[in-house]
mmCIF file with all atom_site columns, C-alpha atoms in Angstrom:
data_model
loop_
_atom_site.group_PDB
_atom_site.id
_atom_site.type_symbol
_atom_site.label_atom_id
_atom_site.label_alt_id
_atom_site.label_comp_id
_atom_site.label_asym_id
_atom_site.label_entity_id
_atom_site.label_seq_id
_atom_site.pdbx_PDB_ins_code
_atom_site.Cartn_x
_atom_site.Cartn_y
_atom_site.Cartn_z
_atom_site.occupancy
_atom_site.B_iso_or_equiv
_atom_site.pdbx_formal_charge
_atom_site.auth_seq_id
_atom_site.auth_comp_id
_atom_site.auth_asym_id
_atom_site.auth_atom_id
_atom_site.pdbx_PDB_model_num
ATOM 1   C CA . ALA J 1 1   ? -13.174 12.369  -4.624  1.00 93.00 ? 130 ALA J CA 1
ATOM 2   C CA . TYR J 1 2   ? -15.327 9.548   -3.360  1.00 89.00 ? 131 TYR J CA 1
ATOM 3   C CA . ALA J 1 3   ? -18.424 8.944   -0.790  1.00 91.00 ? 132 ALA J CA 1
ATOM 4   C CA . SER J 1 4   ? -19.894 5.957   0.715   1.00 86.00 ? 133 SER J CA 1
ATOM 5   C CA . GLU J 1 5   ? -22.050 4.992   3.305   1.00 85.00 ? 134 GLU J CA 1
ATOM 6   C CA . GLN J 1 6   ? -21.698 1.487   5.469   1.00 81.00 ? 135 GLN J CA 1
ATOM 7   C CA . SER J 1 7   ? -22.506 -0.336  8.757   1.00 82.00 ? 136 SER J CA 1
ATOM 8   C CA . THR J 1 8   ? -20.875 0.474   11.563  1.00 80.00 ? 137 THR J CA 1
ATOM 9   C CA . THR J 1 9   ? -21.561 -3.654  12.712  1.00 78.00 ? 138 THR J CA 1
ATOM 10  C CA . GLY J 1 10  ? -21.788 -5.176  9.728   1.00 74.00 ? 139 GLY J CA 1
ATOM 11  C CA . GLY J 1 11  ? -23.746 -7.832  8.769   1.00 63.00 ? 140 GLY J CA 1
ATOM 12  C CA . VAL J 1 12  ? -26.447 -8.871  5.917   1.00 56.00 ? 141 VAL J CA 1
ATOM 13  C CA . ALA J 1 13  ? -29.893 -8.819  6.212   1.00 56.00 ? 142 ALA J CA 1
ATOM 14  C CA . SER J 1 14  ? -32.239 -11.299 5.363   1.00 55.00 ? 143 SER J CA 1
ATOM 15  C CA . GLY J 1 15  ? -33.446 -11.081 1.155   1.00 59.00 ? 144 GLY J CA 1
ATOM 16  C CA . GLY J 1 16  ? -30.107 -8.853  1.084   1.00 58.00 ? 145 GLY J CA 1
ATOM 17  C CA . ILE J 1 17  ? -32.528 -5.728  1.785   1.00 57.00 ? 146 ILE J CA 1
ATOM 18  C CA . SER J 1 18  ? -30.880 -3.511  4.740   1.00 58.00 ? 147 SER J CA 1
ATOM 19  C CA . THR J 1 19  ? -32.359 -0.809  6.835   1.00 66.00 ? 148 THR J CA 1
ATOM 20  C CA . LEU J 1 20  ? -29.405 0.761   8.711   1.00 69.00 ? 149 LEU J CA 1
ATOM 21  C CA . ALA J 1 21  ? -30.583 3.003   11.554  1.00 76.00 ? 150 ALA J CA 1
ATOM 22  C CA . SER J 1 22  ? -29.238 6.606   12.347  1.00 77.00 ? 151 SER J CA 1
ATOM 23  C CA . ASN J 1 23  ? -26.746 5.093   15.447  1.00 80.00 ? 152 ASN J CA 1
ATOM 24  C CA . ASN J 1 24  ? -25.368 2.476   12.906  1.00 82.00 ? 153 ASN J CA 1
ATOM 25  C CA . ARG J 1 25  ? -24.347 4.223   9.923   1.00 84.00 ? 154 ARG J CA 1
ATOM 26  C CA . THR J 1 26  ? -20.978 5.017   8.952   1.00 86.00 ? 155 THR J CA 1
ATOM 27  C CA . THR J 1 27  ? -20.369 7.702   6.597   1.00 88.00 ? 156 THR J CA 1
ATOM 28  C CA . THR J 1 28  ? -16.976 8.245   4.501   1.00 88.00 ? 157 THR J CA 1
ATOM 29  C CA . THR J 1 29  ? -15.859 11.234  2.317   1.00 92.00 ? 158 THR J CA 1
ATOM 30  C CA . GLY J 1 30  ? -12.357 11.605  0.462   1.00 91.00 ? 159 GLY J CA 1
ATOM 31  C CA . PHE J 1 31  ? -10.353 13.207  -1.741  1.00 93.00 ? 160 PHE J CA 1
ATOM 32  C CA . SER J 1 32  ? -6.937  12.709  -3.131  1.00 93.00 ? 161 SER J CA 1
ATOM 33  C CA . ALA J 1 33  ? -4.414  14.359  -5.611  1.00 96.00 ? 162 ALA J CA 1
ATOM 34  C CA . SER J 1 34  ? -1.237  12.480  -6.862  1.00 96.00 ? 163 SER J CA 1
ATOM 35  C CA . PRO J 1 35  ? 0.632   14.725  -9.392  1.00 97.00 ? 164 PRO J CA 1
ATOM 36  C CA . SER J 1 36  ? 3.654   13.013  -11.183 1.00 98.00 ? 165 SER J CA 1
ATOM 37  C CA . PHE J 1 37  ? 7.155   13.076  -13.334 1.00 98.00 ? 166 PHE J CA 1
ATOM 38  C CA . THR J 1 38  ? 8.598   11.062  -15.599 1.00 98.00 ? 167 THR J CA 1
ATOM 39  C CA . HIS J 1 39  ? 12.135  10.766  -17.343 1.00 98.00 ? 168 HIS J CA 1
ATOM 40  C CA . LYS J 1 40  ? 12.902  8.604   -19.562 1.00 97.00 ? 169 LYS J CA 1
ATOM 41  C CA . PHE J 1 41  ? 17.299  8.704   -19.980 1.00 96.00 ? 170 PHE J CA 1
ATOM 42  C CA . GLY J 1 42  ? 17.609  6.782   -23.359 1.00 94.00 ? 171 GLY J CA 1
ATOM 43  C CA . ASP J 1 43  ? 18.606  2.581   -22.490 1.00 93.00 ? 172 ASP J CA 1
ATOM 44  C CA . THR J 1 44  ? 20.206  3.544   -19.298 1.00 95.00 ? 173 THR J CA 1
ATOM 45  C CA . GLY J 1 45  ? 16.668  3.854   -16.999 1.00 96.00 ? 174 GLY J CA 1
ATOM 46  C CA . THR J 1 46  ? 13.508  6.030   -15.900 1.00 98.00 ? 175 THR J CA 1
ATOM 47  C CA . LEU J 1 47  ? 13.417  8.467   -13.504 1.00 98.00 ? 176 LEU J CA 1
ATOM 48  C CA . GLN J 1 48  ? 9.948   9.167   -12.168 1.00 98.00 ? 177 GLN J CA 1
ATOM 49  C CA . LEU J 1 49  ? 8.808   11.388  -8.857  1.00 98.00 ? 178 LEU J CA 1
ATOM 50  C CA . GLY J 1 50  ? 5.396   11.445  -7.341  1.00 98.00 ? 179 GLY J CA 1
ATOM 51  C CA . TYR J 1 51  ? 4.046   13.238  -4.950  1.00 98.00 ? 180 TYR J CA 1
ATOM 52  C CA . SER J 1 52  ? 0.619   12.131  -3.100  1.00 95.00 ? 181 SER J CA 1
ATOM 53  C CA . LEU J 1 53  ? -2.182  14.274  -0.882  1.00 95.00 ? 182 LEU J CA 1
ATOM 54  C CA . GLN J 1 54  ? -4.982  12.599  0.692   1.00 93.00 ? 183 GLN J CA 1
ATOM 55  C CA . SER J 1 55  ? -7.742  13.036  2.952   1.00 93.00 ? 184 SER J CA 1
ATOM 56  C CA . SER J 1 56  ? -9.872  10.917  4.000   1.00 90.00 ? 185 SER J CA 1
ATOM 57  C CA . ASN J 1 57  ? -13.043 11.541  7.129   1.00 90.00 ? 186 ASN J CA 1
ATOM 58  C CA . GLN J 1 58  ? -14.720 8.626   8.889   1.00 87.00 ? 187 GLN J CA 1
ATOM 59  C CA . THR J 1 59  ? -18.089 9.825   11.149  1.00 88.00 ? 188 THR J CA 1
ATOM 60  C CA . GLY J 1 60  ? -20.461 7.498   12.798  1.00 85.00 ? 189 GLY J CA 1
ATOM 61  C CA . ASN J 1 61  ? -21.189 6.569   16.497  1.00 84.00 ? 190 ASN J CA 1
ATOM 62  C CA . ALA J 1 62  ? -18.313 4.709   18.203  1.00 83.00 ? 191 ALA J CA 1
ATOM 63  C CA . THR J 1 63  ? -18.830 0.845   18.311  1.00 82.00 ? 192 THR J CA 1
ATOM 64  C CA . SER J 1 64  ? -17.376 -1.491  20.808  1.00 80.00 ? 193 SER J CA 1
ATOM 65  C CA . VAL J 1 65  ? -17.916 -5.104  21.643  1.00 80.00 ? 194 VAL J CA 1
ATOM 66  C CA . ALA J 1 66  ? -18.992 -6.095  25.009  1.00 81.00 ? 195 ALA J CA 1
ATOM 67  C CA . GLY J 1 67  ? -16.410 -6.563  27.682  1.00 83.00 ? 196 GLY J CA 1
ATOM 68  C CA . ALA J 1 68  ? -13.723 -4.660  25.380  1.00 80.00 ? 197 ALA J CA 1
ATOM 69  C CA . ALA J 1 69  ? -11.317 -2.222  27.182  1.00 78.00 ? 198 ALA J CA 1
ATOM 70  C CA . GLN J 1 70  ? -11.817 0.286   23.911  1.00 78.00 ? 199 GLN J CA 1
ATOM 71  C CA . PRO J 1 71  ? -14.378 0.477   21.512  1.00 79.00 ? 200 PRO J CA 1
ATOM 72  C CA . TYR J 1 72  ? -13.100 -1.265  17.442  1.00 76.00 ? 201 TYR J CA 1
ATOM 73  C CA . PHE J 1 73  ? -14.593 2.078   15.619  1.00 78.00 ? 202 PHE J CA 1
ATOM 74  C CA . VAL J 1 74  ? -14.517 5.807   15.952  1.00 81.00 ? 203 VAL J CA 1
ATOM 75  C CA . GLY J 1 75  ? -14.789 8.709   13.888  1.00 82.00 ? 204 GLY J CA 1
ATOM 76  C CA . THR J 1 76  ? -11.647 9.893   12.686  1.00 84.00 ? 205 THR J CA 1
ATOM 77  C CA . TYR J 1 77  ? -9.877  11.496  10.487  1.00 88.00 ? 206 TYR J CA 1
ATOM 78  C CA . SER J 1 78  ? -6.754  11.367  7.691   1.00 89.00 ? 207 SER J CA 1
ATOM 79  C CA . LEU J 1 79  ? -4.673  13.911  5.641   1.00 93.00 ? 208 LEU J CA 1
ATOM 80  C CA . THR J 1 80  ? -1.691  12.164  4.377   1.00 93.00 ? 209 THR J CA 1
ATOM 81  C CA . ASN J 1 81  ? 1.152   13.983  2.361   1.00 96.00 ? 210 ASN J CA 1
ATOM 82  C CA . GLN J 1 82  ? 3.311   11.365  0.478   1.00 96.00 ? 211 GLN J CA 1
ATOM 83  C CA . GLU J 1 83  ? 6.636   11.923  -1.423  1.00 98.00 ? 212 GLU J CA 1
ATOM 84  C CA . SER J 1 84  ? 8.159   9.342   -4.080  1.00 98.00 ? 213 SER J CA 1
ATOM 85  C CA . ALA J 1 85  ? 10.945  8.665   -6.206  1.00 98.00 ? 214 ALA J CA 1
ATOM 86  C CA . SER J 1 86  ? 12.408  5.389   -7.969  1.00 98.00 ? 215 SER J CA 1
ATOM 87  C CA . PHE J 1 87  ? 14.918  4.875   -10.963 1.00 98.00 ? 216 PHE J CA 1
ATOM 88  C CA . THR J 1 88  ? 14.390  1.705   -12.572 1.00 97.00 ? 217 THR J CA 1
ATOM 89  C CA . THR J 1 89  ? 17.229  0.071   -15.492 1.00 97.00 ? 218 THR J CA 1
ATOM 90  C CA . GLY J 1 90  ? 16.536  0.032   -18.980 1.00 95.00 ? 219 GLY J CA 1
ATOM 91  C CA . PRO J 1 91  ? 17.800  -2.400  -21.506 1.00 93.00 ? 220 PRO J CA 1
ATOM 92  C CA . ALA J 1 92  ? 21.599  -1.435  -21.299 1.00 91.00 ? 221 ALA J CA 1
ATOM 93  C CA . LEU J 1 93  ? 21.594  -4.064  -18.202 1.00 92.00 ? 222 LEU J CA 1
ATOM 94  C CA . GLY J 1 94  ? 20.816  -7.073  -20.218 1.00 92.00 ? 223 GLY J CA 1
ATOM 95  C CA . ARG J 1 95  ? 18.386  -9.408  -17.919 1.00 95.00 ? 224 ARG J CA 1
ATOM 96  C CA . PHE J 1 96  ? 18.857  -7.740  -14.812 1.00 96.00 ? 225 PHE J CA 1
ATOM 97  C CA . ASN J 1 97  ? 16.445  -4.781  -14.110 1.00 95.00 ? 226 ASN J CA 1
ATOM 98  C CA . ASN J 1 98  ? 16.726  -3.220  -10.784 1.00 97.00 ? 227 ASN J CA 1
ATOM 99  C CA . THR J 1 99  ? 14.553  0.013   -9.112  1.00 98.00 ? 228 THR J CA 1
ATOM 100 C CA . LEU J 1 100 ? 15.899  2.374   -6.304  1.00 98.00 ? 229 LEU J CA 1
ATOM 101 C CA . SER J 1 101 ? 12.602  3.716   -4.884  1.00 98.00 ? 230 SER J CA 1
ATOM 102 C CA . ALA J 1 102 ? 12.409  5.298   -1.469  1.00 98.00 ? 231 ALA J CA 1
ATOM 103 C CA . ILE J 1 103 ? 8.757   6.929   0.125   1.00 98.00 ? 232 ILE J CA 1
ATOM 104 C CA . ALA J 1 104 ? 7.646   8.969   2.603   1.00 98.00 ? 233 ALA J CA 1
ATOM 105 C CA . SER J 1 105 ? 4.610   9.085   4.154   1.00 95.00 ? 234 SER J CA 1
ATOM 106 C CA . GLU J 1 106 ? 3.428   11.999  6.886   1.00 96.00 ? 235 GLU J CA 1
ATOM 107 C CA . TYR J 1 107 ? 0.120   11.748  8.867   1.00 93.00 ? 236 TYR J CA 1
ATOM 108 C CA . ALA J 1 108 ? -1.365  14.338  10.690  1.00 91.00 ? 237 ALA J CA 1
ATOM 109 C CA . GLY J 1 109 ? -5.078  13.587  11.793  1.00 85.00 ? 238 GLY J CA 1
ATOM 110 C CA . SER J 1 110 ? -6.704  12.749  15.015  1.00 81.00 ? 239 SER J CA 1
ATOM 111 C CA . ASP J 1 111 ? -6.153  9.622   17.567  1.00 77.00 ? 240 ASP J CA 1
ATOM 112 C CA . ILE J 1 112 ? -3.242  7.479   16.163  1.00 84.00 ? 241 ILE J CA 1
ATOM 113 C CA . LEU J 1 113 ? -2.798  9.120   13.414  1.00 86.00 ? 242 LEU J CA 1
ATOM 114 C CA . ALA J 1 114 ? -1.552  12.679  14.689  1.00 88.00 ? 243 ALA J CA 1
ATOM 115 C CA . GLY J 1 115 ? 2.193   12.523  13.842  1.00 92.00 ? 244 GLY J CA 1
ATOM 116 C CA . ALA J 1 116 ? 2.725   9.238   12.549  1.00 93.00 ? 245 ALA J CA 1
ATOM 117 C CA . HIS J 1 117 ? 5.008   8.471   9.266   1.00 95.00 ? 246 HIS J CA 1
ATOM 118 C CA . GLN J 1 118 ? 5.938   5.490   7.458   1.00 95.00 ? 247 GLN J CA 1
ATOM 119 C CA . TYR J 1 119 ? 9.912   5.934   5.278   1.00 98.00 ? 248 TYR J CA 1
ATOM 120 C CA . PHE J 1 120 ? 11.032  3.238   3.665   1.00 98.00 ? 249 PHE J CA 1
ATOM 121 C CA . VAL J 1 121 ? 14.006  3.044   0.958   1.00 98.00 ? 250 VAL J CA 1
ATOM 122 C CA . ILE J 1 122 ? 13.895  -0.137  -0.921  1.00 98.00 ? 251 ILE J CA 1
ATOM 123 C CA . ASN J 1 123 ? 16.047  -1.539  -3.598  1.00 98.00 ? 252 ASN J CA 1
ATOM 124 C CA . THR J 1 124 ? 14.700  -5.123  -5.970  1.00 98.00 ? 253 THR J CA 1
ATOM 125 C CA . LEU J 1 125 ? 16.980  -6.717  -8.368  1.00 98.00 ? 254 LEU J CA 1
ATOM 126 C CA . ARG J 1 126 ? 15.232  -8.585  -11.025 1.00 97.00 ? 255 ARG J CA 1
ATOM 127 C CA . PHE J 1 127 ? 16.495  -11.018 -12.950 1.00 97.00 ? 256 PHE J CA 1
ATOM 128 C CA . ALA J 1 128 ? 14.940  -13.266 -16.554 1.00 96.00 ? 257 ALA J CA 1
ATOM 129 C CA . VAL J 1 129 ? 15.546  -16.665 -16.194 1.00 96.00 ? 258 VAL J CA 1
ATOM 130 C CA . VAL J 1 130 ? 13.923  -17.269 -19.326 1.00 94.00 ? 259 VAL J CA 1
ATOM 131 C CA . ARG J 1 131 ? 11.010  -15.211 -21.425 1.00 91.00 ? 260 ARG J CA 1
ATOM 132 C CA . ARG J 1 132 ? 8.056   -14.100 -18.951 1.00 93.00 ? 261 ARG J CA 1
ATOM 133 C CA . VAL J 1 133 ? 9.455   -15.517 -16.243 1.00 96.00 ? 262 VAL J CA 1
ATOM 134 C CA . TYR J 1 134 ? 11.710  -13.560 -13.749 1.00 97.00 ? 263 TYR J CA 1
ATOM 135 C CA . ILE J 1 135 ? 13.311  -14.290 -10.126 1.00 98.00 ? 264 ILE J CA 1
ATOM 136 C CA . PHE J 1 136 ? 13.782  -10.886 -7.729  1.00 98.00 ? 265 PHE J CA 1
ATOM 137 C CA . GLY J 1 137 ? 15.447  -10.061 -4.239  1.00 98.00 ? 266 GLY J CA 1
ATOM 138 C CA . THR J 1 138 ? 14.715  -7.101  -2.574  1.00 98.00 ? 267 THR J CA 1
ATOM 139 C CA . LEU J 1 139 ? 17.086  -4.939  0.466   1.00 98.00 ? 268 LEU J CA 1
ATOM 140 C CA . GLY J 1 140 ? 15.701  -2.021  2.080   1.00 98.00 ? 269 GLY J CA 1
ATOM 141 C CA . TYR J 1 141 ? 15.377  -0.257  5.069   1.00 98.00 ? 270 TYR J CA 1
ATOM 142 C CA . GLU J 1 142 ? 12.124  0.977   7.123   1.00 98.00 ? 271 GLU J CA 1
ATOM 143 C CA . ASP J 1 143 ? 11.143  3.298   9.825   1.00 98.00 ? 272 ASP J CA 1
ATOM 144 C CA . ILE J 1 144 ? 7.605   3.029   11.613  1.00 96.00 ? 273 ILE J CA 1
ATOM 145 C CA . SER J 1 145 ? 6.360   5.291   13.817  1.00 95.00 ? 274 SER J CA 1
ATOM 146 C CA . TYR J 1 146 ? 2.969   6.379   15.827  1.00 93.00 ? 275 TYR J CA 1
ATOM 147 C CA . PRO J 1 147 ? 3.322   7.831   18.931  1.00 93.00 ? 276 PRO J CA 1
ATOM 148 C CA . ASN J 1 148 ? -0.087  8.483   19.713  1.00 89.00 ? 277 ASN J CA 1
ATOM 149 C CA . SER J 1 149 ? -0.953  4.785   20.229  1.00 85.00 ? 278 SER J CA 1
ATOM 150 C CA . LEU J 1 150 ? -1.126  3.214   23.276  1.00 82.00 ? 279 LEU J CA 1
ATOM 151 C CA . PRO J 1 151 ? 1.805   2.090   23.693  1.00 87.00 ? 280 PRO J CA 1
ATOM 152 C CA . PRO J 1 152 ? 3.398   3.315   21.202  1.00 91.00 ? 281 PRO J CA 1
ATOM 153 C CA . PHE J 1 153 ? 4.213   1.764   18.519  1.00 91.00 ? 282 PHE J CA 1
ATOM 154 C CA . LYS J 1 154 ? 7.915   1.829   16.336  1.00 95.00 ? 283 LYS J CA 1
ATOM 155 C CA . VAL J 1 155 ? 9.365   -0.713  14.124  1.00 96.00 ? 284 VAL J CA 1
ATOM 156 C CA . LYS J 1 156 ? 13.094  0.353   12.526  1.00 96.00 ? 285 LYS J CA 1
ATOM 157 C CA . GLY J 1 157 ? 15.297  -1.907  10.778  1.00 97.00 ? 286 GLY J CA 1
ATOM 158 C CA . GLY J 1 158 ? 15.618  -3.834  7.394   1.00 97.00 ? 287 GLY J CA 1
ATOM 159 C CA . VAL J 1 159 ? 13.447  -5.331  4.875   1.00 97.00 ? 288 VAL J CA 1
ATOM 160 C CA . TRP J 1 160 ? 14.055  -8.014  2.218   1.00 98.00 ? 289 TRP J CA 1
ATOM 161 C CA . ALA J 1 161 ? 12.288  -9.866  0.047   1.00 97.00 ? 290 ALA J CA 1
ATOM 162 C CA . ALA J 1 162 ? 12.582  -12.824 -2.633  1.00 98.00 ? 291 ALA J CA 1
ATOM 163 C CA . GLY J 1 163 ? 10.552  -14.686 -5.341  1.00 98.00 ? 292 GLY J CA 1
ATOM 164 C CA . ILE J 1 164 ? 8.606   -15.214 -8.852  1.00 98.00 ? 293 ILE J CA 1
ATOM 165 C CA . ILE J 1 165 ? 7.438   -12.707 -11.544 1.00 97.00 ? 294 ILE J CA 1
ATOM 166 C CA . LEU J 1 166 ? 5.598   -14.830 -14.439 1.00 96.00 ? 295 LEU J CA 1
ATOM 167 C CA . THR J 1 167 ? 3.853   -12.096 -17.039 1.00 95.00 ? 296 THR J CA 1
ATOM 168 C CA . PRO J 1 168 ? 2.464   -14.987 -19.382 1.00 92.00 ? 297 PRO J CA 1
ATOM 169 C CA . ALA J 1 169 ? 0.422   -11.864 -20.959 1.00 90.00 ? 298 ALA J CA 1
ATOM 170 C CA . PRO J 1 170 ? 1.524   -8.455  -22.239 1.00 88.00 ? 299 PRO J CA 1
ATOM 171 C CA . ASP J 1 171 ? -1.425  -7.491  -20.327 1.00 91.00 ? 300 ASP J CA 1
ATOM 172 C CA . SER J 1 172 ? -0.991  -9.924  -16.606 1.00 95.00 ? 301 SER J CA 1
ATOM 173 C CA . ALA J 1 173 ? 1.629   -9.856  -14.425 1.00 96.00 ? 302 ALA J CA 1
ATOM 174 C CA . ILE J 1 174 ? 1.886   -12.781 -10.961 1.00 97.00 ? 303 ILE J CA 1
ATOM 175 C CA . THR J 1 175 ? 4.433   -12.322 -7.822  1.00 97.00 ? 304 THR J CA 1
ATOM 176 C CA . VAL J 1 176 ? 4.857   -14.592 -5.738  1.00 97.00 ? 305 VAL J CA 1
ATOM 177 C CA . GLY J 1 177 ? 7.025   -14.396 -2.832  1.00 97.00 ? 306 GLY J CA 1
ATOM 178 C CA . TYR J 1 178 ? 8.357   -14.331 0.765   1.00 97.00 ? 307 TYR J CA 1
ATOM 179 C CA . GLY J 1 179 ? 9.913   -11.415 2.759   1.00 97.00 ? 308 GLY J CA 1
ATOM 180 C CA . HIS J 1 180 ? 10.292  -8.995  6.016   1.00 96.00 ? 309 HIS J CA 1
ATOM 181 C CA . ALA J 1 181 ? 8.767   -5.980  6.166   1.00 95.00 ? 310 ALA J CA 1
ATOM 182 C CA . TYR J 1 182 ? 6.265   -3.915  9.080   1.00 93.00 ? 311 TYR J CA 1
ATOM 183 C CA . GLY J 1 183 ? 8.687   -5.848  11.834  1.00 92.00 ? 312 GLY J CA 1
ATOM 184 C CA . VAL J 1 184 ? 6.925   -9.188  10.411  1.00 94.00 ? 313 VAL J CA 1
ATOM 185 C CA . ASP J 1 185 ? 7.692   -12.259 7.961   1.00 96.00 ? 314 ASP J CA 1
ATOM 186 C CA . SER J 1 186 ? 5.042   -12.690 5.401   1.00 95.00 ? 315 SER J CA 1
ATOM 187 C CA . PRO J 1 187 ? 3.742   -13.840 1.831   1.00 96.00 ? 316 PRO J CA 1
ATOM 188 C CA . ILE J 1 188 ? 3.936   -12.168 -0.787  1.00 95.00 ? 317 ILE J CA 1
ATOM 189 C CA . LEU J 1 189 ? 0.926   -12.270 -3.644  1.00 97.00 ? 318 LEU J CA 1
ATOM 190 C CA . ARG J 1 190 ? 0.436   -9.775  -6.477  1.00 96.00 ? 319 ARG J CA 1
ATOM 191 C CA . ALA J 1 191 ? -1.606  -10.919 -9.261  1.00 97.00 ? 320 ALA J CA 1
ATOM 192 C CA . THR J 1 192 ? -3.795  -9.223  -12.672 1.00 96.00 ? 321 THR J CA 1
ATOM 193 C CA . LEU J 1 193 ? -4.330  -11.085 -15.075 1.00 95.00 ? 322 LEU J CA 1
ATOM 194 C CA . GLY J 1 194 ? -6.201  -9.604  -18.359 1.00 94.00 ? 323 GLY J CA 1
ATOM 195 C CA . LEU J 1 195 ? -9.209  -11.506 -18.948 1.00 92.00 ? 324 LEU J CA 1
ATOM 196 C CA . THR J 1 196 ? -10.108 -9.722  -21.992 1.00 91.00 ? 325 THR J CA 1
ATOM 197 C CA . ALA J 1 197 ? -9.670  -6.233  -23.567 1.00 88.00 ? 326 ALA J CA 1
ATOM 198 C CA . ARG J 1 198 ? -12.450 -4.461  -20.992 1.00 93.00 ? 327 ARG J CA 1
ATOM 199 C CA . THR J 1 199 ? -11.840 -7.216  -18.267 1.00 95.00 ? 328 THR J CA 1
ATOM 200 C CA . HIS J 1 200 ? -8.515  -7.542  -15.474 1.00 95.00 ? 329 HIS J CA 1
ATOM 201 C CA . LEU J 1 201 ? -8.781  -9.395  -12.838 1.00 96.00 ? 330 LEU J CA 1
ATOM 202 C CA . ALA J 1 202 ? -6.833  -8.626  -9.754  1.00 95.00 ? 331 ALA J CA 1
ATOM 203 C CA . VAL J 1 203 ? -6.200  -10.041 -6.488  1.00 95.00 ? 332 VAL J CA 1
ATOM 204 C CA . SER J 1 204 ? -3.163  -8.804  -3.625  1.00 93.00 ? 333 SER J CA 1
ATOM 205 C CA . TYR J 1 205 ? -2.920  -10.290 -0.226  1.00 92.00 ? 334 TYR J CA 1
ATOM 206 C CA . SER J 1 206 ? -0.157  -8.677  2.595   1.00 84.00 ? 335 SER J CA 1
ATOM 207 C CA . ASN J 1 207 ? 0.488   -7.745  5.991   1.00 86.00 ? 336 ASN J CA 1
ATOM 208 C CA . LEU J 1 208 ? 0.602   -4.006  6.838   1.00 84.00 ? 337 LEU J CA 1
ATOM 209 C CA . ILE J 1 209 ? 0.501   -1.915  9.499   1.00 84.00 ? 338 ILE J CA 1
ATOM 210 C CA . GLY J 1 210 ? -1.721  1.111   9.602   1.00 80.00 ? 339 GLY J CA 1
ATOM 211 C CA . THR J 1 211 ? -5.966  1.866   10.444  1.00 79.00 ? 340 THR J CA 1
ATOM 212 C CA . SER J 1 212 ? -8.748  0.925   8.499   1.00 74.00 ? 341 SER J CA 1
ATOM 213 C CA . LEU J 1 213 ? -8.969  4.673   7.046   1.00 78.00 ? 342 LEU J CA 1
ATOM 214 C CA . GLN J 1 214 ? -4.845  4.089   6.361   1.00 81.00 ? 343 GLN J CA 1
ATOM 215 C CA . THR J 1 215 ? -6.402  1.055   4.269   1.00 77.00 ? 344 THR J CA 1
ATOM 216 C CA . LEU J 1 216 ? -9.106  3.067   2.692   1.00 75.00 ? 345 LEU J CA 1
ATOM 217 C CA . GLN J 1 217 ? -6.777  5.363   1.568   1.00 75.00 ? 346 GLN J CA 1
ATOM 218 C CA . SER J 1 218 ? -4.739  3.373   -0.266  1.00 72.00 ? 347 SER J CA 1
#
């Protein structure tokens, strides 16, 4: 569970100290619960099943830029149900490793989130070129719909990606690639670096379809 308050319009006051007027405050509250199940089938592979319930609420005055037809912020509420399943092969395939996954997210809430969904079925094949260096390729299908947006937004079609994975240390991994998802082509970057036993640095870059509240949830 979490709660936060920030400036709706953004900006930094001189000296780093800011007093927010009551009409310039956005309050965000939420909670999530994510039970999961994992079973290992020896060297054949590992099955993972998961469910996630996420609730988020943002309150505050609607805020617009001068001349804009629509406000860039309105208070919204989102309830997300997400189901996931994946199977990852084990040492039985030698230098090859494959993950087949399916993720279904259904949204209920205010504004454009009402009745929205995102469905993905993705298969990723990895090959160990040398120790700690892998190449990967991904193929799959996506079904994304926001029926209450203006105009209604829908994407259906294939997704793909390719790239390289580096694992310089047991607690560090760097993924760099390029792919097509959410209806657009974009680069991919995910990196987690173990700086010390208690300090990790995480960096990521991606293009997604969703609202700011959905981004906060994920």
